[in-house]
PDB file of C-alpha atoms in Angstrom:
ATOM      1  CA  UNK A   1       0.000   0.000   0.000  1.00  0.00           C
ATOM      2  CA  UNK A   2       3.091   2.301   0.761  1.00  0.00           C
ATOM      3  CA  UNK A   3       4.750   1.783  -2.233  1.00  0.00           C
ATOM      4  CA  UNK A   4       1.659   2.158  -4.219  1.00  0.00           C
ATOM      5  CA  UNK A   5       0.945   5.629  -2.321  1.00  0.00           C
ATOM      6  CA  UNK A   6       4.086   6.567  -3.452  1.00  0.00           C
ATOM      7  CA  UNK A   7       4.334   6.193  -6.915  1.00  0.00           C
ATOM      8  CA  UNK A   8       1.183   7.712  -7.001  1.00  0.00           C
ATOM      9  CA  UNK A   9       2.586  11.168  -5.504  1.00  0.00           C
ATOM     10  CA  UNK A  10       5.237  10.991  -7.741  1.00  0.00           C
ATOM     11  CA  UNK A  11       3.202  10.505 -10.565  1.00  0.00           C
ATOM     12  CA  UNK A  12       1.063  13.605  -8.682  1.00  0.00           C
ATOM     13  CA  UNK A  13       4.496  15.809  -8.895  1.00  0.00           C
ATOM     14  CA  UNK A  14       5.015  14.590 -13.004  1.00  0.00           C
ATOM     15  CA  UNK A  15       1.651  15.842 -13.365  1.00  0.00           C
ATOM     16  CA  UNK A  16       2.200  19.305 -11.280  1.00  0.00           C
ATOM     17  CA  UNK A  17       5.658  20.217 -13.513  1.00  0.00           C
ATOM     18  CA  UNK A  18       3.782  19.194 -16.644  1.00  0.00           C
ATOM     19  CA  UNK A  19       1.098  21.120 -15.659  1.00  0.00           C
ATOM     20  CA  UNK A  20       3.592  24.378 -15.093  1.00  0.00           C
ATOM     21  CA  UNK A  21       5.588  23.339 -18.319  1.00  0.00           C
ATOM     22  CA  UNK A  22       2.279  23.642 -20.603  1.00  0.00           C
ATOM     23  CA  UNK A  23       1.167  26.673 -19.272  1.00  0.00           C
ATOM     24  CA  UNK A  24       4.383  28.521 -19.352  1.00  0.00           C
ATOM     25  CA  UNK A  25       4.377  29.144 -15.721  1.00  0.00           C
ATOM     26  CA  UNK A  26       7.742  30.709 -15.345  1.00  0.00           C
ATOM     27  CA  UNK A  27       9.592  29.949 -12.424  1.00  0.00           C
ATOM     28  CA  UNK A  28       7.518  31.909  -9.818  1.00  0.00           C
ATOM     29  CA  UNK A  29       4.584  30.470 -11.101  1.00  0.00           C
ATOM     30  CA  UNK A  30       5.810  26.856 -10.961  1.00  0.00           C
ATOM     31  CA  UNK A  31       6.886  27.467  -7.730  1.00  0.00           C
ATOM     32  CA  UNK A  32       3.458  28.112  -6.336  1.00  0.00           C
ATOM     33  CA  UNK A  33       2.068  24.870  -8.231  1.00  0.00           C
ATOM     34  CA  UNK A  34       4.248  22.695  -6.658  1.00  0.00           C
ATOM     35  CA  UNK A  35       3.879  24.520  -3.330  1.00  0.00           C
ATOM     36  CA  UNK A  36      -0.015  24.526  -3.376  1.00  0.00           C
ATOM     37  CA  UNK A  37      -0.449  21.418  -5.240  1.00  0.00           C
ATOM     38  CA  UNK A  38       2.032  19.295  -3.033  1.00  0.00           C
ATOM     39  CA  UNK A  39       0.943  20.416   0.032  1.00  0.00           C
ATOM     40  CA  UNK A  40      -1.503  18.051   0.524  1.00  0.00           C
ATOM     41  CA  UNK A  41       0.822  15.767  -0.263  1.00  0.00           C
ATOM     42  CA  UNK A  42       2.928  17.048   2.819  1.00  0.00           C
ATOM     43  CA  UNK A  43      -0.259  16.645   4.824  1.00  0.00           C
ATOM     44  CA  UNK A  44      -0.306  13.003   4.044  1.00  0.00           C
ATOM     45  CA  UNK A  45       2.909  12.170   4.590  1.00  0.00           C
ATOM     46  CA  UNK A  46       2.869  13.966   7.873  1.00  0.00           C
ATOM     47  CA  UNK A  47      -0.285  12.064   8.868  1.00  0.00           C
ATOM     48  CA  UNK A  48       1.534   8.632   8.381  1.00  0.00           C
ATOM     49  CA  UNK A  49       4.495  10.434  10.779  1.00  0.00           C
ATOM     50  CA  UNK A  50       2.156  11.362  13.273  1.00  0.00           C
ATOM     51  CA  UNK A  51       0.531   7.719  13.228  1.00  0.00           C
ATOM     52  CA  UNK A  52       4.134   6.159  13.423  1.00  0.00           C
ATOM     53  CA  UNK A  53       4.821   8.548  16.296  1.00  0.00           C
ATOM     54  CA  UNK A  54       1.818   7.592  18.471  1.00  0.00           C
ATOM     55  CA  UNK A  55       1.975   4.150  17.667  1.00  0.00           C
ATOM     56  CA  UNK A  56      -1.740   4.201  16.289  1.00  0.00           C
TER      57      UNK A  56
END
């Protein structure tokens, strides 16, 4: 299930830089896709953490 998760996001991030690439983002502009886009991909990944931490 991990590794699934996983390729998924990455797949996520191809998506988010092909995303900037098409619409000519500039660099400001694909820095604020990956920022917004991935972070709730950060959320997940710190939800896993959390459950690790607490033993849940």
């Amino acid at each position: 299930m991990t590794f699934g998760i996983s390729a998924f996001m990455l797949f996520m991030l191809f998506i988010i830089a092909e995303l900037a690439w098409k619409s000519k983002a500039g660099r400001g502009g694909t820095a604020v896709l990956f920022f917004v886009l991935a972070l709730g991909m950060v959320g997940f990944v710190a939800k896993m953490i959390i459950q690790k931490l607490w033993g849940m």
